[in-house]
Amino acid sequence: MKVPFANPILLFFILLATSNVYSQSFERSFERYVEDNRDQAVRGANISIPFQLLREQDDLSRVLPVIDNTLSDSLLSIRKLGFQSLDELQGVFDEELEKQQILGIQFKGLEDPSSEIQSITLDNMNKLSPTLFTIPQKGRLTNLLNGEVVNKELLLELVGKLNEPSAVTLIRPYTNPDNSPIVKWKAYLALARLGDEQAISTLLSKVSTLEVNTDVVYDILPGLVYTHQKELYDFMVAELYKDDRNCLPADPDQTRPINCAYRILEYLAPHIVDFPLAISDSGDLEVRNYRQALQTAREWFTANPQYQLTTNE
C-alpha cells in the first residue's frame, strides 16, 4: 500500500518537539542532579561528576548553557562540578570547533574568586592540545604572568606549550633565586620548551649530575619529556644503555630493584618518529618482553643517532 507523504509542516513541528524533549531531558537531569546534591555542597563536600549523563550527550549547543549556569553558583562545590564537567566534555566531543567552544567557557574559571577553581582550570587546560587556543587566548594566558598568579607552576607549564616567543621575557624572571625551587624548575622547563638555549643548557647541566633513580624517573624526567628538545632527549637516550638497577618496580609485590631504563623507554617511545616498538592509542608501550624491547631500542638508537621527535604536542 502506498504511504502518503507526511505534511512537511507537521513533520517540522514533530522534529522541533522531539528536539525540545531531548534538550529538556538533559537540562532537567543535570539541574535535578545539582539540586539533589545541594545540601552536600552546602556542607562543603565535593560532588561526584555525572559521567554517564555527560557521556551520553551529542549536541553541545544543548549542553553548554546548562553547565554554564552552574559556574556562577554561590556554592564552591557546585561551581567545581560545573568546571569539572566541562573538562569531561572535552573528552566527549571530538570536533575542534566543539572543543574550542568548551574551552571558551573554561576560561571563566580563571576569573573565579576561588583559587582552587583557578588551579583546576589551569590543570584542565594543560591537558588540551595547544592548537585549540586562539591568539587572544594565548595572549591572555601569557599576560597572566605579569599579575598575581595563583598557581605559577601550572601557568608556566601551560604558557610554555603555547609557542609564544613573547612569553620568554615574561617567564625568565621566574628563574630568579627569590622564587621557590619548583617555580624556578618549571620556568626553566617552559623556557626550554620555547627553545631558549640558555634554559636547555641549564637543565642539561643540572640533570647530568644526578644519579637516575626512582625519584628522578618520576619527578624529573617527565619535565624533560615536556620540553620536547632533542638535547634533553639525548640525555635520556644515553640512560637507556645503563644496566644499573636503581628503580623500584611498579608491582608492589616485587621488592627487587629494576633497571630504570625500562621506565625511561616508556617515556621516550611515544615521542620518537618511526620508533620500532608498538605504541597503544593511550601512548603506552605494547610489549610483553621488556628486556627484549630495551635491546631493540638500544640497537635502533645506535643506528639512528639523528632520530627525530614527533610534532610538538
Short mmCIF file of C-alpha atoms in Angstrom, two decimals:
data_model
loop_
_atom_site.label_atom_id
_atom_site.label_comp_id
_atom_site.label_asym_id
_atom_site.label_seq_id
_atom_site.Cartn_x
_atom_site.Cartn_y
_atom_site.Cartn_z
CA MET A 1 0.00 0.00 0.00
CA LYS A 2 1.32 3.41 -0.88
CA VAL A 3 2.03 5.57 2.16
CA PRO A 4 1.07 9.21 1.66
CA PHE A 5 3.72 11.86 2.19
CA ALA A 6 3.66 13.43 5.62
CA ASN A 7 2.67 17.03 5.89
CA PRO A 8 6.02 18.90 5.91
CA ILE A 9 4.76 21.50 8.39
CA LEU A 10 3.54 18.78 10.73
CA LEU A 11 6.86 16.94 10.35
CA PHE A 12 8.76 20.12 11.24
CA PHE A 13 6.83 20.58 14.48
CA ILE A 14 7.29 16.92 15.39
CA LEU A 15 11.05 17.23 14.94
CA LEU A 16 11.06 20.50 16.89
CA ALA A 17 9.10 18.91 19.73
CA THR A 18 11.46 15.93 19.78
CA SER A 19 14.45 18.26 19.91
CA ASN A 20 12.93 20.15 22.82
CA VAL A 21 12.29 16.91 24.68
CA TYR A 22 15.92 15.85 24.38
CA SER A 23 17.13 19.30 25.37
CA GLN A 24 14.82 19.47 28.36
CA SER A 25 15.79 15.93 29.28
CA PHE A 26 19.44 16.88 29.78
CA GLU A 27 18.54 20.21 31.36
CA ARG A 28 16.16 18.58 33.83
CA SER A 29 18.54 15.70 34.57
CA PHE A 30 21.57 17.91 35.21
CA GLU A 31 19.65 20.51 37.20
CA ARG A 32 17.99 17.79 39.26
CA TYR A 33 21.42 16.28 39.91
CA VAL A 34 22.71 19.64 41.11
CA GLU A 35 19.73 20.22 43.38
CA ASP A 36 19.88 16.70 44.79
CA ASN A 37 23.45 17.42 45.84
CA ARG A 38 22.98 21.00 47.03
CA ASP A 39 22.77 20.04 50.70
CA GLN A 40 26.04 18.19 50.28
CA ALA A 41 27.53 21.29 48.62
CA VAL A 42 26.33 23.50 51.50
CA ARG A 43 28.39 21.33 53.84
CA GLY A 44 31.42 21.95 51.61
CA ALA A 45 31.62 18.38 50.33
CA ASN A 46 32.67 17.67 46.76
CA ILE A 47 30.05 16.44 44.29
CA SER A 48 30.78 13.50 42.03
CA ILE A 49 30.72 14.19 38.30
CA PRO A 50 27.72 12.58 36.49
CA PHE A 51 29.99 10.87 33.97
CA GLN A 52 27.34 8.72 32.33
CA LEU A 53 24.94 11.61 31.80
CA LEU A 54 27.65 13.74 30.21
CA ARG A 55 28.98 10.94 28.02
CA GLU A 56 25.54 10.31 26.54
CA GLN A 57 25.33 13.81 25.05
CA ASP A 58 25.86 14.51 21.36
CA ASP A 59 24.64 18.11 20.97
CA LEU A 60 26.97 20.58 22.60
CA SER A 61 24.64 23.52 21.98
CA ARG A 62 22.13 21.96 24.37
CA VAL A 63 24.67 21.01 26.99
CA LEU A 64 26.89 24.08 27.37
CA PRO A 65 24.21 26.57 28.52
CA VAL A 66 23.05 24.17 31.23
CA ILE A 67 26.53 23.68 32.64
CA ASP A 68 27.35 27.35 32.21
CA ASN A 69 24.54 28.17 34.65
CA THR A 70 26.39 26.35 37.44
CA LEU A 71 29.57 28.40 37.00
CA SER A 72 28.10 31.42 38.80
CA ASP A 73 26.52 29.47 41.65
CA SER A 74 27.22 30.82 45.14
CA LEU A 75 28.44 27.41 46.34
CA LEU A 76 32.02 26.44 45.57
CA SER A 77 31.27 22.71 45.22
CA ILE A 78 28.64 23.35 42.56
CA ARG A 79 30.92 25.65 40.59
CA LYS A 80 33.64 22.99 40.82
CA LEU A 81 31.15 20.45 39.48
CA GLY A 82 30.47 22.72 36.52
CA PHE A 83 34.13 23.25 35.64
CA GLN A 84 34.96 19.57 36.10
CA SER A 85 32.01 18.70 33.85
CA LEU A 86 33.48 20.96 31.16
CA ASP A 87 36.73 19.04 31.44
CA GLU A 88 34.82 15.79 30.97
CA LEU A 89 33.06 17.21 27.89
CA GLN A 90 36.47 17.83 26.27
CA GLY A 91 36.74 14.05 26.06
CA VAL A 92 33.14 13.56 24.90
CA PHE A 93 33.19 15.89 21.88
CA ASP A 94 35.82 15.35 19.19
CA GLU A 95 35.43 18.22 16.73
CA GLU A 96 37.95 21.02 17.12
CA LEU A 97 35.25 23.70 16.98
CA GLU A 98 33.34 21.96 19.77
CA LYS A 99 36.45 21.72 21.90
CA GLN A 100 37.15 25.40 21.34
CA GLN A 101 33.61 26.28 22.40
CA ILE A 102 34.11 24.34 25.63
CA LEU A 103 37.50 25.99 26.14
CA GLY A 104 35.91 29.42 25.79
CA ILE A 105 33.67 28.64 28.76
CA GLN A 106 36.53 27.10 30.73
CA PHE A 107 38.32 30.47 30.70
CA LYS A 108 35.70 31.69 33.17
CA GLY A 109 37.50 29.61 35.78
CA LEU A 110 40.45 31.99 35.68
CA GLU A 111 38.12 34.76 36.90
CA ASP A 112 36.54 32.70 39.68
CA PRO A 113 37.15 34.05 43.20
CA SER A 114 38.25 30.59 44.34
CA SER A 115 41.97 29.89 43.95
CA GLU A 116 41.07 26.18 43.87
CA ILE A 117 38.92 26.64 40.78
CA GLN A 118 41.59 28.77 39.14
CA SER A 119 44.08 25.94 39.70
CA ILE A 120 41.59 23.33 38.46
CA THR A 121 41.08 25.41 35.31
CA LEU A 122 44.81 25.70 34.60
CA ASP A 123 45.27 21.99 35.25
CA ASN A 124 42.45 21.10 32.86
CA MET A 125 43.76 23.47 30.20
CA ASN A 126 47.14 21.77 30.43
CA LYS A 127 45.52 18.56 29.18
CA LEU A 128 44.40 20.20 25.94
CA SER A 129 46.21 20.49 22.64
CA PRO A 130 47.90 23.90 22.29
CA THR A 131 46.34 24.17 18.82
CA LEU A 132 42.91 24.74 20.39
CA PHE A 133 43.93 28.10 21.88
CA THR A 134 43.26 31.21 19.83
CA ILE A 135 45.79 34.02 19.56
CA PRO A 136 43.82 36.23 22.01
CA GLN A 137 43.57 33.33 24.46
CA LYS A 138 47.32 32.72 24.25
CA GLY A 139 47.92 36.40 24.89
CA ARG A 140 45.56 36.38 27.85
CA LEU A 141 47.37 33.46 29.46
CA THR A 142 50.79 34.93 28.76
CA ASN A 143 49.78 38.25 30.30
CA LEU A 144 48.74 36.46 33.48
CA LEU A 145 52.44 36.01 34.16
CA ASN A 146 52.57 39.76 34.86
CA GLY A 147 49.98 39.57 37.62
CA GLU A 148 49.26 37.74 40.82
CA VAL A 149 49.33 34.11 39.75
CA VAL A 150 47.52 31.62 41.94
CA ASN A 151 49.37 28.56 40.69
CA LYS A 152 52.55 29.70 39.00
CA GLU A 153 53.73 26.15 38.26
CA LEU A 154 50.63 25.25 36.24
CA LEU A 155 50.58 28.58 34.40
CA LEU A 156 54.25 28.31 33.46
CA GLU A 157 53.70 24.79 32.15
CA LEU A 158 50.72 25.90 30.08
CA VAL A 159 52.31 29.04 28.65
CA GLY A 160 55.38 27.05 27.69
CA LYS A 161 53.23 24.89 25.44
CA LEU A 162 51.63 27.75 23.56
CA ASN A 163 54.62 28.52 21.31
CA GLU A 164 54.50 32.23 22.01
CA PRO A 165 58.04 33.67 21.70
CA SER A 166 56.95 36.83 23.52
CA ALA A 167 56.44 34.73 26.65
CA VAL A 168 60.19 34.20 27.09
CA THR A 169 60.81 37.63 28.62
CA LEU A 170 57.87 37.16 30.99
CA ILE A 171 58.92 33.67 32.08
CA ARG A 172 62.61 34.44 32.67
CA PRO A 173 62.09 36.39 35.94
CA TYR A 174 60.60 33.23 37.45
CA THR A 175 64.07 31.65 37.30
CA ASN A 176 65.40 34.21 39.80
CA PRO A 177 66.55 33.00 43.24
CA ASP A 178 63.65 34.67 45.06
CA ASN A 179 61.26 32.09 43.59
CA SER A 180 60.68 28.64 45.05
CA PRO A 181 62.70 25.70 43.64
CA ILE A 182 59.63 24.19 41.96
CA VAL A 183 58.71 27.50 40.30
CA LYS A 184 62.28 28.00 39.06
CA TRP A 185 62.34 24.45 37.70
CA LYS A 186 59.02 24.91 35.91
CA ALA A 187 60.24 28.20 34.47
CA TYR A 188 63.37 26.58 33.04
CA LEU A 189 61.26 23.80 31.55
CA ALA A 190 58.86 26.29 29.96
CA LEU A 191 61.75 28.30 28.52
CA ALA A 192 63.33 25.14 27.15
CA ARG A 193 60.03 24.15 25.57
CA LEU A 194 60.06 27.54 23.84
CA GLY A 195 63.54 26.80 22.50
CA ASP A 196 65.59 29.01 24.83
CA GLU A 197 69.15 27.68 24.52
CA GLN A 198 70.28 29.06 27.87
CA ALA A 199 67.48 27.19 29.65
CA ILE A 200 68.23 23.98 27.74
CA SER A 201 71.90 24.19 28.76
CA THR A 202 70.98 24.90 32.38
CA LEU A 203 68.65 21.90 32.54
CA LEU A 204 71.20 19.63 30.91
CA SER A 205 73.84 20.78 33.37
CA LYS A 206 71.55 20.10 36.34
CA VAL A 207 70.35 16.63 35.30
CA SER A 208 73.78 15.44 34.20
CA THR A 209 74.92 15.45 37.83
CA LEU A 210 72.04 13.25 39.01
CA GLU A 211 72.08 9.54 39.62
CA VAL A 212 68.96 8.32 37.89
CA ASN A 213 66.73 6.50 40.36
CA THR A 214 63.03 6.16 41.08
CA ASP A 215 62.66 9.75 42.29
CA VAL A 216 64.44 11.16 39.26
CA VAL A 217 62.45 8.98 36.87
CA TYR A 218 59.09 10.05 38.26
CA ASP A 219 59.81 13.63 39.36
CA ILE A 220 62.43 14.95 36.90
CA LEU A 221 62.28 13.08 33.60
CA PRO A 222 58.64 13.89 32.76
CA GLY A 223 59.71 17.54 32.70
CA LEU A 224 62.47 16.75 30.21
CA VAL A 225 59.94 14.93 28.03
CA TYR A 226 57.70 18.03 28.22
CA THR A 227 60.47 20.27 26.80
CA HIS A 228 60.45 18.35 23.51
CA GLN A 229 64.10 19.29 22.96
CA LYS A 230 66.46 16.74 21.41
CA GLU A 231 69.45 17.68 23.59
CA LEU A 232 67.48 16.68 26.67
CA TYR A 233 66.10 13.57 24.98
CA ASP A 234 69.70 12.61 24.16
CA PHE A 235 70.40 12.59 27.89
CA MET A 236 67.53 10.14 28.44
CA VAL A 237 68.58 8.00 25.49
CA ALA A 238 72.06 7.68 26.98
CA GLU A 239 70.47 6.36 30.18
CA LEU A 240 68.92 3.50 28.18
CA TYR A 241 72.37 1.96 27.78
CA LYS A 242 73.00 1.68 31.52
CA ASP A 243 72.28 -1.51 33.43
CA ASP A 244 72.14 -0.07 36.95
CA ARG A 245 69.18 -1.32 38.97
CA ASN A 246 68.19 1.87 40.79
CA CYS A 247 64.42 1.88 40.32
CA LEU A 248 61.63 0.34 42.33
CA PRO A 249 59.28 -1.94 40.35
CA ALA A 250 55.74 -0.78 39.65
CA ASP A 251 54.42 -4.02 41.13
CA PRO A 252 54.26 -3.52 44.93
CA ASP A 253 54.61 -7.28 45.43
CA GLN A 254 58.05 -7.16 43.85
CA THR A 255 60.90 -5.94 46.04
CA ARG A 256 63.95 -6.36 43.82
CA PRO A 257 65.05 -3.12 42.10
CA ILE A 258 64.87 -2.94 38.31
CA ASN A 259 66.71 -1.12 35.56
CA CYS A 260 65.43 2.46 35.28
CA ALA A 261 65.85 2.18 31.51
CA TYR A 262 62.51 0.36 31.29
CA ARG A 263 60.66 3.39 32.68
CA ILE A 264 62.66 5.79 30.53
CA LEU A 265 61.82 3.75 27.46
CA GLU A 266 58.11 4.19 28.22
CA TYR A 267 58.59 7.97 28.37
CA LEU A 268 60.53 8.21 25.12
CA ALA A 269 58.67 5.81 22.84
CA PRO A 270 55.56 7.93 22.07
CA HIS A 271 57.67 10.94 21.07
CA ILE A 272 60.13 9.39 18.61
CA VAL A 273 59.40 9.29 14.87
CA ASP A 274 59.45 5.76 13.37
CA PHE A 275 60.24 4.15 16.71
CA PRO A 276 60.36 0.36 16.25
CA LEU A 277 58.20 -0.58 19.26
CA ALA A 278 54.40 -0.61 19.10
CA ILE A 279 52.55 2.15 20.94
CA SER A 280 48.90 1.87 22.02
CA ASP A 281 46.36 4.65 21.44
CA SER A 282 46.90 5.73 25.04
CA GLY A 283 50.64 6.15 24.39
CA ASP A 284 51.77 3.06 26.29
CA LEU A 285 54.26 0.51 25.04
CA GLU A 286 52.68 -2.67 23.73
CA VAL A 287 55.39 -5.16 24.61
CA ARG A 288 55.47 -8.38 26.60
CA ASN A 289 59.20 -8.78 26.99
CA TYR A 290 60.71 -5.54 28.31
CA ARG A 291 64.24 -6.91 28.24
CA GLN A 292 63.96 -7.62 24.52
CA ALA A 293 62.20 -4.29 23.94
CA LEU A 294 65.06 -2.45 25.62
CA GLN A 295 67.62 -4.26 23.47
CA THR A 296 65.62 -3.40 20.36
CA ALA A 297 65.51 0.25 21.41
CA ARG A 298 69.25 0.37 22.09
CA GLU A 299 70.06 -1.08 18.69
CA TRP A 300 67.67 1.32 16.98
CA PHE A 301 69.07 4.43 18.70
CA THR A 302 72.62 3.29 17.88
CA ALA A 303 71.65 3.05 14.21
CA ASN A 304 69.62 6.31 14.32
CA PRO A 305 71.54 8.91 16.37
CA GLN A 306 69.83 11.69 14.41
CA TYR A 307 66.35 10.47 15.35
CA GLN A 308 63.53 13.00 15.12
CA LEU A 309 60.88 13.95 17.65
CA THR A 310 57.22 13.81 16.80
CA THR A 311 55.31 17.00 16.13
CA ASN A 312 55.19 19.14 19.24
CA GLU A 313 52.00 18.31 21.17
#
